[in-house]
mmCIF file of C-alpha atoms and ligand atoms in Angstrom:
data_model
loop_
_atom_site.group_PDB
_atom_site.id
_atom_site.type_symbol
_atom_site.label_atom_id
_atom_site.label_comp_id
_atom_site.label_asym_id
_atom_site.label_seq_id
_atom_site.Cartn_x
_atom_site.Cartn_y
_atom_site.Cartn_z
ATOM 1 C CA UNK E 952 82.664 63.672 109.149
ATOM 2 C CA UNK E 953 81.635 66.852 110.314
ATOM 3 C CA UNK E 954 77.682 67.240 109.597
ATOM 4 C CA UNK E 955 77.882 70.874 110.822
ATOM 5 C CA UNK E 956 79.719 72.142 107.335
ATOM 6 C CA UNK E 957 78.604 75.439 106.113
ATOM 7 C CA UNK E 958 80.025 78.760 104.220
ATOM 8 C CA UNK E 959 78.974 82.123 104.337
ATOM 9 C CA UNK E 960 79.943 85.393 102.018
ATOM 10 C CA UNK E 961 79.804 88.801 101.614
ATOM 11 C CA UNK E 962 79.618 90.810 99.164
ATOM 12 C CA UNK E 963 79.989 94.483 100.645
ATOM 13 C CA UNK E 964 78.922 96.782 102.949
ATOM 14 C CA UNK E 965 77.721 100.334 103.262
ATOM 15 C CA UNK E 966 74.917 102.587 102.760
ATOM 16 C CA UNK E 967 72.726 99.930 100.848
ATOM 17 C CA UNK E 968 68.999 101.361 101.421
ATOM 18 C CA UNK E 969 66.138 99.254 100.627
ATOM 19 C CA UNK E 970 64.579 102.834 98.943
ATOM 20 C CA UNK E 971 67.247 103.324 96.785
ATOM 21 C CA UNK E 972 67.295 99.954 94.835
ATOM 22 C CA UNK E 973 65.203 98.801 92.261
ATOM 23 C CA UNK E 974 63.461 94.927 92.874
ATOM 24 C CA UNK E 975 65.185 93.996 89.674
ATOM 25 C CA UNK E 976 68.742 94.767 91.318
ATOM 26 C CA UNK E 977 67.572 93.614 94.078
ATOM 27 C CA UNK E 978 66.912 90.491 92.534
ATOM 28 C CA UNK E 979 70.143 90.346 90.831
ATOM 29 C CA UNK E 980 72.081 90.594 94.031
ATOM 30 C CA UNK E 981 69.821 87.407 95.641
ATOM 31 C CA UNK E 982 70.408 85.252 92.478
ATOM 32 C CA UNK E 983 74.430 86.358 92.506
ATOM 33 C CA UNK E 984 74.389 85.753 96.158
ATOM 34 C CA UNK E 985 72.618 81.953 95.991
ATOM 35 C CA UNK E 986 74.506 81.527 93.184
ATOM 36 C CA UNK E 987 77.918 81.679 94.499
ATOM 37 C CA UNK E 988 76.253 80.005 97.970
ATOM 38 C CA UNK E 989 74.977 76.970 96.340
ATOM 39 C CA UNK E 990 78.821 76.605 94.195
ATOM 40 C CA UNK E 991 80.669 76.601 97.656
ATOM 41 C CA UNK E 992 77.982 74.096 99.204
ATOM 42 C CA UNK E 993 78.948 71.780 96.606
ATOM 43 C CA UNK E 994 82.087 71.696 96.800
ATOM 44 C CA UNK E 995 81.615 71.261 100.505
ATOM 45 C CA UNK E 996 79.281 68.488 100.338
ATOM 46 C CA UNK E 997 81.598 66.448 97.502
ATOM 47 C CA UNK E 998 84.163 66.405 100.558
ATOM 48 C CA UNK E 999 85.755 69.638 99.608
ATOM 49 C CA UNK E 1000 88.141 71.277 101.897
ATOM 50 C CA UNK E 1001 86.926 74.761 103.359
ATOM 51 C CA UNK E 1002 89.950 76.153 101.731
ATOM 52 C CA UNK E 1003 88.655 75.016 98.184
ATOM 53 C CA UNK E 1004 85.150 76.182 98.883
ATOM 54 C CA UNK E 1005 86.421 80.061 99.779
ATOM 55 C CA UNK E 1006 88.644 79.678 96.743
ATOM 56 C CA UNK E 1007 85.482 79.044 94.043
ATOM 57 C CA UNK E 1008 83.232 81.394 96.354
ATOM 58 C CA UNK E 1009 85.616 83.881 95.730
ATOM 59 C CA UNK E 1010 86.364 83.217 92.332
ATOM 60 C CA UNK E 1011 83.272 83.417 91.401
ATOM 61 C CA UNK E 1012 82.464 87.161 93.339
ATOM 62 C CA UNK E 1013 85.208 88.691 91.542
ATOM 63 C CA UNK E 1014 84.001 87.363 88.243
ATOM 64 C CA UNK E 1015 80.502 88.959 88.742
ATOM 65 C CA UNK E 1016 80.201 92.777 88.017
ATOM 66 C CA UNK E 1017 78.345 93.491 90.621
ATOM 67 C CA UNK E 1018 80.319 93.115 93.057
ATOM 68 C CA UNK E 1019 83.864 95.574 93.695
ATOM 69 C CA UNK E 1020 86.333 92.631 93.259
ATOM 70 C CA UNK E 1021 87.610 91.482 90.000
ATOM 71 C CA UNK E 1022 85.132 92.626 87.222
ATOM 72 C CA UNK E 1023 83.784 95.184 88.426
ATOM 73 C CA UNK E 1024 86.381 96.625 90.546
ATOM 74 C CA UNK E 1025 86.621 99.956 91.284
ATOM 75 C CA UNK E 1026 88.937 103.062 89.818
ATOM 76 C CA UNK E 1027 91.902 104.677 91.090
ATOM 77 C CA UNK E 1028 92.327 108.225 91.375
ATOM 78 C CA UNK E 1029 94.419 107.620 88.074
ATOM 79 C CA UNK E 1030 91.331 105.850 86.353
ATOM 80 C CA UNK E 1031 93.019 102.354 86.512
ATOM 81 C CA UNK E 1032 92.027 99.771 88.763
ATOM 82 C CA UNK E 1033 94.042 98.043 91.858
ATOM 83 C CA UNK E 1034 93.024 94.558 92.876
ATOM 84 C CA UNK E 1035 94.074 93.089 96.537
ATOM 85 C CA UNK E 1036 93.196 89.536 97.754
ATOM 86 C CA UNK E 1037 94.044 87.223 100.893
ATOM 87 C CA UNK E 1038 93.497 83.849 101.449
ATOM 88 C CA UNK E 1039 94.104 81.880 105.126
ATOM 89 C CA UNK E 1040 94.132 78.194 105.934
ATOM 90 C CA UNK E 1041 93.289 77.381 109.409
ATOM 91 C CA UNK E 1042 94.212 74.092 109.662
ATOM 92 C CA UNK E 1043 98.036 75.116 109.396
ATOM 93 C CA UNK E 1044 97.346 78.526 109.551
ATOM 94 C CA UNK E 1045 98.844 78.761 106.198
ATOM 95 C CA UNK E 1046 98.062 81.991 104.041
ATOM 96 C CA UNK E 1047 99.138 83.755 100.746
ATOM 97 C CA UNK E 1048 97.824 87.311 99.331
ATOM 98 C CA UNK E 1049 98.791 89.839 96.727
ATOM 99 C CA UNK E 1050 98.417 93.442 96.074
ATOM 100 C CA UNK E 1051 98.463 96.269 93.791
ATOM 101 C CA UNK E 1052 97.690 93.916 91.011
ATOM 102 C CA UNK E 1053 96.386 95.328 87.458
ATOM 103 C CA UNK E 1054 95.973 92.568 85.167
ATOM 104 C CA UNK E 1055 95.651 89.246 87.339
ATOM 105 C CA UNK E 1056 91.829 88.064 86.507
ATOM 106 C CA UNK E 1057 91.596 86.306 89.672
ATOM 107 C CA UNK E 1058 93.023 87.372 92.397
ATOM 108 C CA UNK E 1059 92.361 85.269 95.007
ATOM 109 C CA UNK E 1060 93.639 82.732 92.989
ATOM 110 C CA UNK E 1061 97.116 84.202 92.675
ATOM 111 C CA UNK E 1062 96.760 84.398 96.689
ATOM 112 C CA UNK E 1063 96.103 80.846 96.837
ATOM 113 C CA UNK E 1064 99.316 80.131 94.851
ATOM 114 C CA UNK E 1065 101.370 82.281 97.272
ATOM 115 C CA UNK E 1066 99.606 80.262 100.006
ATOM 116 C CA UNK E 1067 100.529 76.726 98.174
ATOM 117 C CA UNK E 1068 103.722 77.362 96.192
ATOM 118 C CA UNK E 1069 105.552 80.210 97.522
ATOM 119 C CA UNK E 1070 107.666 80.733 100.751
ATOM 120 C CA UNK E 1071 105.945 83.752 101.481
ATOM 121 C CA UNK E 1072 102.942 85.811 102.400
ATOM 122 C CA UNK E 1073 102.301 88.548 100.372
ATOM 123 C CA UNK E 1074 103.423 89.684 97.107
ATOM 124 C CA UNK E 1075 103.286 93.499 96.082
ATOM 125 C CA UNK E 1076 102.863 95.161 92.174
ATOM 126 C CA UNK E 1077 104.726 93.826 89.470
ATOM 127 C CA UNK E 1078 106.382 90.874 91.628
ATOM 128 C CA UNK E 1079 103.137 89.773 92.625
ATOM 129 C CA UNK E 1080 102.102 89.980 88.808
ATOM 130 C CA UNK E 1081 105.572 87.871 88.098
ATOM 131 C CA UNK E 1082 104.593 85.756 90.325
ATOM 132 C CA UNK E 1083 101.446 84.907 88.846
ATOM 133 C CA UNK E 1084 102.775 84.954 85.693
ATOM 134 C CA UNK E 1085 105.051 82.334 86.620
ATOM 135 C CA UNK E 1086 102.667 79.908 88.049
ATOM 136 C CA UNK E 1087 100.428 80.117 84.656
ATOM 137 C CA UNK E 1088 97.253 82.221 85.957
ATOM 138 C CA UNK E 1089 95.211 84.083 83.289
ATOM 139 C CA UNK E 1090 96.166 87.444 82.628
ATOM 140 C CA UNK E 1091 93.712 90.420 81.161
ATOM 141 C CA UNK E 1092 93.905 93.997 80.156
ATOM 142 C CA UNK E 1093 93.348 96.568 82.906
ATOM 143 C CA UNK E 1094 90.266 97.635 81.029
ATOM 144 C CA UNK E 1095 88.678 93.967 81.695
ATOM 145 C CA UNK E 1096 87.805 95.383 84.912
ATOM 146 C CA UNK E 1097 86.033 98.503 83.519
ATOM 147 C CA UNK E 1098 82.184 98.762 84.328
ATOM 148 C CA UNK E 1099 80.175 101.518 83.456
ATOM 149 C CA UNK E 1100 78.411 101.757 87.204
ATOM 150 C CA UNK E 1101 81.737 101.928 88.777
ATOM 151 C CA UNK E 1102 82.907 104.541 85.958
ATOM 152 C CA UNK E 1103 79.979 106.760 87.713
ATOM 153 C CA UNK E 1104 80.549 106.680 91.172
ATOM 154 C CA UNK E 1105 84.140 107.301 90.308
ATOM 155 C CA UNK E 1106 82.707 110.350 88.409
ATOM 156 C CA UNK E 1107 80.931 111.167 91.564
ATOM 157 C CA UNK E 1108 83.712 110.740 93.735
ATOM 158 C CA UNK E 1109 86.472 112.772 92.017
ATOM 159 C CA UNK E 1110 83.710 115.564 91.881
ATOM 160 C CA UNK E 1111 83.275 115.354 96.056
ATOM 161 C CA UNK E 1112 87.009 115.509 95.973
ATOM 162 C CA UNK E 1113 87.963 118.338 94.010
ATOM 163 C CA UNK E 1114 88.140 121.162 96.889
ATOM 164 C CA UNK E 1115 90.729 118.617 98.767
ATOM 165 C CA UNK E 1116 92.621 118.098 95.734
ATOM 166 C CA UNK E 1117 93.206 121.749 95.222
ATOM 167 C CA UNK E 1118 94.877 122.495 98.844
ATOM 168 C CA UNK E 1119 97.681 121.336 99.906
ATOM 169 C CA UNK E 1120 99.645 119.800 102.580
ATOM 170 C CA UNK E 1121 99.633 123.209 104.648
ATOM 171 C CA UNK E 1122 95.810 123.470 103.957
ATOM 172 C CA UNK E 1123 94.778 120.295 104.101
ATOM 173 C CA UNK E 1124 96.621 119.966 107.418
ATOM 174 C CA UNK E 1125 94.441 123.082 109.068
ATOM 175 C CA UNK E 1126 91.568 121.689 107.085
ATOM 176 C CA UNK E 1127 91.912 118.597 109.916
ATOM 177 C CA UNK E 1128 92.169 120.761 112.909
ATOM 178 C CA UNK E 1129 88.716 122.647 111.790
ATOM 179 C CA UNK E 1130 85.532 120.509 112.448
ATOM 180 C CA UNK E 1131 83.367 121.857 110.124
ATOM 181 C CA UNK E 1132 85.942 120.445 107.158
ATOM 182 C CA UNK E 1133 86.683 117.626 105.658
ATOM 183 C CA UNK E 1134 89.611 115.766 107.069
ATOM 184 C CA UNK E 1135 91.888 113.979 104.867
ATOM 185 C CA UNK E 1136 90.853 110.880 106.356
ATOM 186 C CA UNK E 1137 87.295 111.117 105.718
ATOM 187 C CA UNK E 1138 85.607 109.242 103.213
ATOM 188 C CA UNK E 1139 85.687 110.653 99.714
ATOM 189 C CA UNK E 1140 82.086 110.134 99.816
ATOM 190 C CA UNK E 1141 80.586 108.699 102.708
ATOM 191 C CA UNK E 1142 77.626 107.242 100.973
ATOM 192 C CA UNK E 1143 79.657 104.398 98.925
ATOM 193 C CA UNK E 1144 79.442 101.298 99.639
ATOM 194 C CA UNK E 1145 82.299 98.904 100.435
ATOM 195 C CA UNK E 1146 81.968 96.249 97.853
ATOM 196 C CA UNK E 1147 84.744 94.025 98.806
ATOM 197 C CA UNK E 1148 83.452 89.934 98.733
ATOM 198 C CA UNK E 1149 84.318 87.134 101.259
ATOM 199 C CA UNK E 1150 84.024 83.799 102.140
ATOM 200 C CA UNK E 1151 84.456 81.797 105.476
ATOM 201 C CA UNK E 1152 83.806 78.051 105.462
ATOM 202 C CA UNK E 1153 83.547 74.704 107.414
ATOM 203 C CA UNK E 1154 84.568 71.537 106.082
ATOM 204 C CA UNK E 1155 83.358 68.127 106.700
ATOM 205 C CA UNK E 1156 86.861 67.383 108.008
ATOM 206 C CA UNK E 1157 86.795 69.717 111.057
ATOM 207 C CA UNK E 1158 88.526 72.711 109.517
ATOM 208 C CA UNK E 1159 88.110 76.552 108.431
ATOM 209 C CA UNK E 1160 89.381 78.367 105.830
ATOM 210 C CA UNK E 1161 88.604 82.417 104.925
ATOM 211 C CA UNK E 1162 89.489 83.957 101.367
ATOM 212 C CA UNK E 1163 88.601 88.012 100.616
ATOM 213 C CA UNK E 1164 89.248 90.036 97.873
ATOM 214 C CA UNK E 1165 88.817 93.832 96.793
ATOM 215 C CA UNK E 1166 89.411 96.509 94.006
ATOM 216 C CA UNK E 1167 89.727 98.902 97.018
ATOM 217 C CA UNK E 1168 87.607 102.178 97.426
ATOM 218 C CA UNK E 1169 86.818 104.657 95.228
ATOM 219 C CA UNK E 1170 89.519 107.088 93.660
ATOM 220 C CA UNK E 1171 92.078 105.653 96.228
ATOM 221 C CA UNK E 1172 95.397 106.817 95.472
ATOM 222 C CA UNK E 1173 97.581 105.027 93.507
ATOM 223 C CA UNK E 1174 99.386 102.460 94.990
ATOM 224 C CA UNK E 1175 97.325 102.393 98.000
ATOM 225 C CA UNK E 1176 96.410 99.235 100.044
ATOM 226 C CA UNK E 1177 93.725 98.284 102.584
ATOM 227 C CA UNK E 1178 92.895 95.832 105.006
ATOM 228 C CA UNK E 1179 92.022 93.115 102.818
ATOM 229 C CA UNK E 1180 94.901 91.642 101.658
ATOM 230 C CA UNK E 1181 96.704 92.044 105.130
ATOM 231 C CA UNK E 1182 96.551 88.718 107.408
ATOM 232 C CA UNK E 1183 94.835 89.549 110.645
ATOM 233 C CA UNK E 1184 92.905 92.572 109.306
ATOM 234 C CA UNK E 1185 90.938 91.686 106.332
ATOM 235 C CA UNK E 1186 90.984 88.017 106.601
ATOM 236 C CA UNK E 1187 91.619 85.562 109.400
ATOM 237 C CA UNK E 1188 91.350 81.836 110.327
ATOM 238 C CA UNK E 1189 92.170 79.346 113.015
ATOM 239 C CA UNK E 1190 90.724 75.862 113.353
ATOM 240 C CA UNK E 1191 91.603 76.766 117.220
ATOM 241 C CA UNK E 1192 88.910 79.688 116.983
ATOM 242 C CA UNK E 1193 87.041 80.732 113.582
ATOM 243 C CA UNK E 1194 87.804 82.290 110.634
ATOM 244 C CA UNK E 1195 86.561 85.651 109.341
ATOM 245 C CA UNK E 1196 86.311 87.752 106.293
ATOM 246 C CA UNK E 1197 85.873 91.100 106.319
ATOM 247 C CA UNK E 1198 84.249 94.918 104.428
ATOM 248 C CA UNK E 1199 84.492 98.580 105.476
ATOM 249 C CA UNK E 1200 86.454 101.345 105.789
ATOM 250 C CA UNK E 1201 89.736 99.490 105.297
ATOM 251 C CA UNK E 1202 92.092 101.958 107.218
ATOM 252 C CA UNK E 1203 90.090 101.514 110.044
ATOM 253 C CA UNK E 1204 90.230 97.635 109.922
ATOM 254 C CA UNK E 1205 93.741 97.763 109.951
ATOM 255 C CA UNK E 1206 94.045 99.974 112.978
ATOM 256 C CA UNK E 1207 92.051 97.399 114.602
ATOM 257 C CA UNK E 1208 93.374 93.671 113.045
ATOM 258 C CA UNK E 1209 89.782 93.550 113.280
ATOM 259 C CA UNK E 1210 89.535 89.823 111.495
ATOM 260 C CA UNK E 1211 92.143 88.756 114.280
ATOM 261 C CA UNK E 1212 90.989 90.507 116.871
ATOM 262 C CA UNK E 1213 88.007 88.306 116.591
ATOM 263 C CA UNK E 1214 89.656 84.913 116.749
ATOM 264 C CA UNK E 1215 91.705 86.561 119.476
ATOM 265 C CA UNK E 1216 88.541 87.233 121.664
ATOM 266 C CA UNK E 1217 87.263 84.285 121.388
ATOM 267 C CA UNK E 1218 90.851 82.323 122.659
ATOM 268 C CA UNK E 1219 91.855 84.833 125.159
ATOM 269 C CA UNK E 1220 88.535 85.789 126.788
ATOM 270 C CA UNK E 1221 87.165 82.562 125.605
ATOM 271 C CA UNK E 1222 83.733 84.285 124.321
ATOM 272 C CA UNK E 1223 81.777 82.499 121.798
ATOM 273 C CA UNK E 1224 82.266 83.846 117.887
ATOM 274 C CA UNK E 1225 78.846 85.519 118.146
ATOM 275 C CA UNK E 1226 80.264 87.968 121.148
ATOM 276 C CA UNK E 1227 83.271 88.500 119.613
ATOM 277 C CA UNK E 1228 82.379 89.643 116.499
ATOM 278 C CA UNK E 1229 80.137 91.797 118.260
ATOM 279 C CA UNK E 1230 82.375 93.533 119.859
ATOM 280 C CA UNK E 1231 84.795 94.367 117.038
ATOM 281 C CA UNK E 1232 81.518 95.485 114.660
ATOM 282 C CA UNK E 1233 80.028 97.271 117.149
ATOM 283 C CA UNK E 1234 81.931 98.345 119.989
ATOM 284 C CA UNK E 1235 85.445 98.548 119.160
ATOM 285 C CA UNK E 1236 85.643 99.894 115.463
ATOM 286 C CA UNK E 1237 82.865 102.062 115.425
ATOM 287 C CA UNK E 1238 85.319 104.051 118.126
ATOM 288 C CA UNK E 1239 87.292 105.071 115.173
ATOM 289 C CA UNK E 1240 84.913 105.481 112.974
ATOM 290 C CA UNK E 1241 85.647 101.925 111.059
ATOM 291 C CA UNK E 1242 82.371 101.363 108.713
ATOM 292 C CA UNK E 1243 81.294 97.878 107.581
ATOM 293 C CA UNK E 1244 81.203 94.098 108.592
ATOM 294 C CA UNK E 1245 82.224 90.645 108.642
ATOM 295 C CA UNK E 1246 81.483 87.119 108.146
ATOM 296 C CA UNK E 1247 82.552 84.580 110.853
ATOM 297 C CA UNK E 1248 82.197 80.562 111.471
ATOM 298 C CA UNK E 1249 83.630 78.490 114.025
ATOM 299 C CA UNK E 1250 84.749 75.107 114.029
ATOM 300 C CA UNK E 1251 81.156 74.386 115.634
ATOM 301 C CA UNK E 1252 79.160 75.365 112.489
ATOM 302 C CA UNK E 1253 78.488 78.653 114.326
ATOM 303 C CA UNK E 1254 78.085 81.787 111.757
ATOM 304 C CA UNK E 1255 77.720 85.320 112.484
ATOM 305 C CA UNK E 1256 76.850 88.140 109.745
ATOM 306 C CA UNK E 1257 77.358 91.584 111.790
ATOM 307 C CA UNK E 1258 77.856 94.952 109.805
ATOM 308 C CA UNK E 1259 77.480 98.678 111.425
ATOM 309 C CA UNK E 1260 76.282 99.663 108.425
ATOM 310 C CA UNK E 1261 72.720 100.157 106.900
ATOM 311 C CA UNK E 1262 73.269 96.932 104.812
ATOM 312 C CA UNK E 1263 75.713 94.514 103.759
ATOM 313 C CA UNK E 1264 75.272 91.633 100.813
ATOM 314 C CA UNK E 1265 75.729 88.525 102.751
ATOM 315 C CA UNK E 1266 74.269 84.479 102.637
ATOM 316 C CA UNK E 1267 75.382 81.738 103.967
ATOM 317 C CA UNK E 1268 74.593 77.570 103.379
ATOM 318 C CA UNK E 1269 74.682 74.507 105.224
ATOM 319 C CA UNK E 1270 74.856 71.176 103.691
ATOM 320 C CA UNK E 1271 71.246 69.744 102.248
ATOM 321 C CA UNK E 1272 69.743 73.522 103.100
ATOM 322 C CA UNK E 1273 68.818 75.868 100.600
ATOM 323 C CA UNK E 1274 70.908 78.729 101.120
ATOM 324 C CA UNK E 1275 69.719 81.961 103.345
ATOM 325 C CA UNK E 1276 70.958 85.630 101.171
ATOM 326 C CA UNK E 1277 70.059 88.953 102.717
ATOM 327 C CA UNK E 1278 71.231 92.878 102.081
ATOM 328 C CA UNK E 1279 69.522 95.114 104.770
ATOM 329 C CA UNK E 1280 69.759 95.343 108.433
HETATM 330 N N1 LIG K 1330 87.993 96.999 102.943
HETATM 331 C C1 LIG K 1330 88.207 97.366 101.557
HETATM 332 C C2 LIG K 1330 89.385 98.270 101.451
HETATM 333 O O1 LIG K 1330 89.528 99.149 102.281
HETATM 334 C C3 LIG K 1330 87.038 98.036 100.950
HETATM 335 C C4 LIG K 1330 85.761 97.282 101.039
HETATM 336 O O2 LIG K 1330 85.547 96.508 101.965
HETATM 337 O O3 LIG K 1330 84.928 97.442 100.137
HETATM 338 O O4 LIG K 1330 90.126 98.163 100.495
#
């Protein structure tokens, strides 16, 4: 038995500044955090594989409000909400996700049934909803996912947005090539927060397992997908190296496979997990701009919690250890 278990989670990353949060919320975020910490410990210290402990983790993010997964997920540009969610086994390398869902409750649970009971990867929209459907998950109205906090940064978002929404492609496309403008790829607003959760985990058998899930970013057009569903990018794991969960700027993640990128330092330049994350947080994606973080373990019990960001929710737990939560840099 492996005495080195331990997970680790994230809730999000972005401008989170210690001035601009109440010690009530603050509070809230610690007790959601150790909350969720001390469910996956258990299930890792009852002989639960890392895979089931991500799974509950996870499960249990998207259920609270206050994080951007599940309840709480953010809107569309179309006032609806778009849920993504990824799960990886890496003691087979194994791995399901979905996409575009609207009425899944949990979605890293319908990932974990692609994962277990499917031939495939990833499932998009309505097939991944039929899909779910199928296998007897709990469905709920869009609206389930409606909170009023999210309903205001939307508010503030679409506002930020309006002068891009009124050009078009022509202008938007000279709008790019002139510095002093937004670019289309710019942030709507660049002081949101990514609120996308995670978990990573070691087992008591040896292995890792990495589940993250998302309601996107604010006023994202319809139909659009980031990094977190996408194997490689937003999630990641390899008993042969770690596994890693990540939260940013998801376009940017993608560019980079940033969660495999990771594993893929550590085997090809055989760094340790520390170094490699590192380098993708704070060398390599910060070239293009890429905003946000990750949580990483290795098959050693090694975890890393790096974010290029002014704060990220994060925690992680070993076995018979009260768990460890923190926000700011
Ligand atoms: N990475 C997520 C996405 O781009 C957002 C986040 O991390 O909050 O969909």
């Amino acid at each position: 038995m492996n005495s080195n278990a331990v997970i680790a989670i994230h809730g999000g990353a972005g401008t989170i500044l210690r001035t601009s949060m109440s010690a009530s919320a603050e509070a809230d975020y610690h007790a959601a955090l150790n909350a969720v910490l001390s469910a996956g410990q258990r299930v890792l210290a009852e002989g639960g594989s890392a895979l089931d402990a991500v799974s509950e983790a996870v499960r249990l993010l998207e259920d609270c409000a206050l994080f951007n997964a599940g309840h709480g997920a953010v809107y569309t540009a179309a006032g609806t909400h778009e849920l993504d969610a990824a799960i990886m086994d890496g003691r087979t390398l194994d791995a399901g996700a979905i996409c575009c869902v609207k009425r899944v409750r949990n979605p890293v649970l319908a990932a974990r049934l692609v994962l277990e009971r499917s031939d495939h990867v990833l499932f998009a929209g309505e097939g991944a909803e039929a899909f779910a459907a199928a296998q007897g998950l709990e469905f709920v109205d869009n609206s389930y996912f409606d909170t009023d906090a999210r309903y205001r940064q939307w508010q503030v978002a679409r506002e930020q947005q309006r002068p891009m929404l009124d050009h078009d492609a022509a202008t938007l496309a000279s709008a790019a090539s002139n510095v002093n403008e937004p670019t289309p790829h710019e942030p709507i607003d660049p002081n949101r927060k990514f609120g996308t959760v995670g978990a990573v985990a070691l087992d008591r058998h040896g292995h890792l397992a990495a589940a993250t899930s998302t309601g996107g970013v604010t006023n994202k057009q319809v139909g659009r997908v980031g990094d977190t569903p996408l194997i490689g990018a937003g999630c990641y794991a390899d008993d042969a190296t770690c596994a890693v969960s990540t939260t940013g700027s998801g376009e940017m993640f993608m560019r980079m496979v940033a969660a495999y990128d990771v594993a893929a330092q550590m085997a090809y330049r055989q760094v340790s997990l520390e170094e490699a994350a590192h380098d993708v947080v704070m060398n390599r994606l910060p070239k293009i701009d890429g905003r946000g973080g990750l949580v990483a373990v290795d098959v050693h019990g090694n975890v890393t919690l790096p974010f290029n960001t002014e704060g990220m929710y994060r925690g992680f737990a070993r076995l018979g250890e009260a768990p460890v939560t923190a926000i700011y840099r």
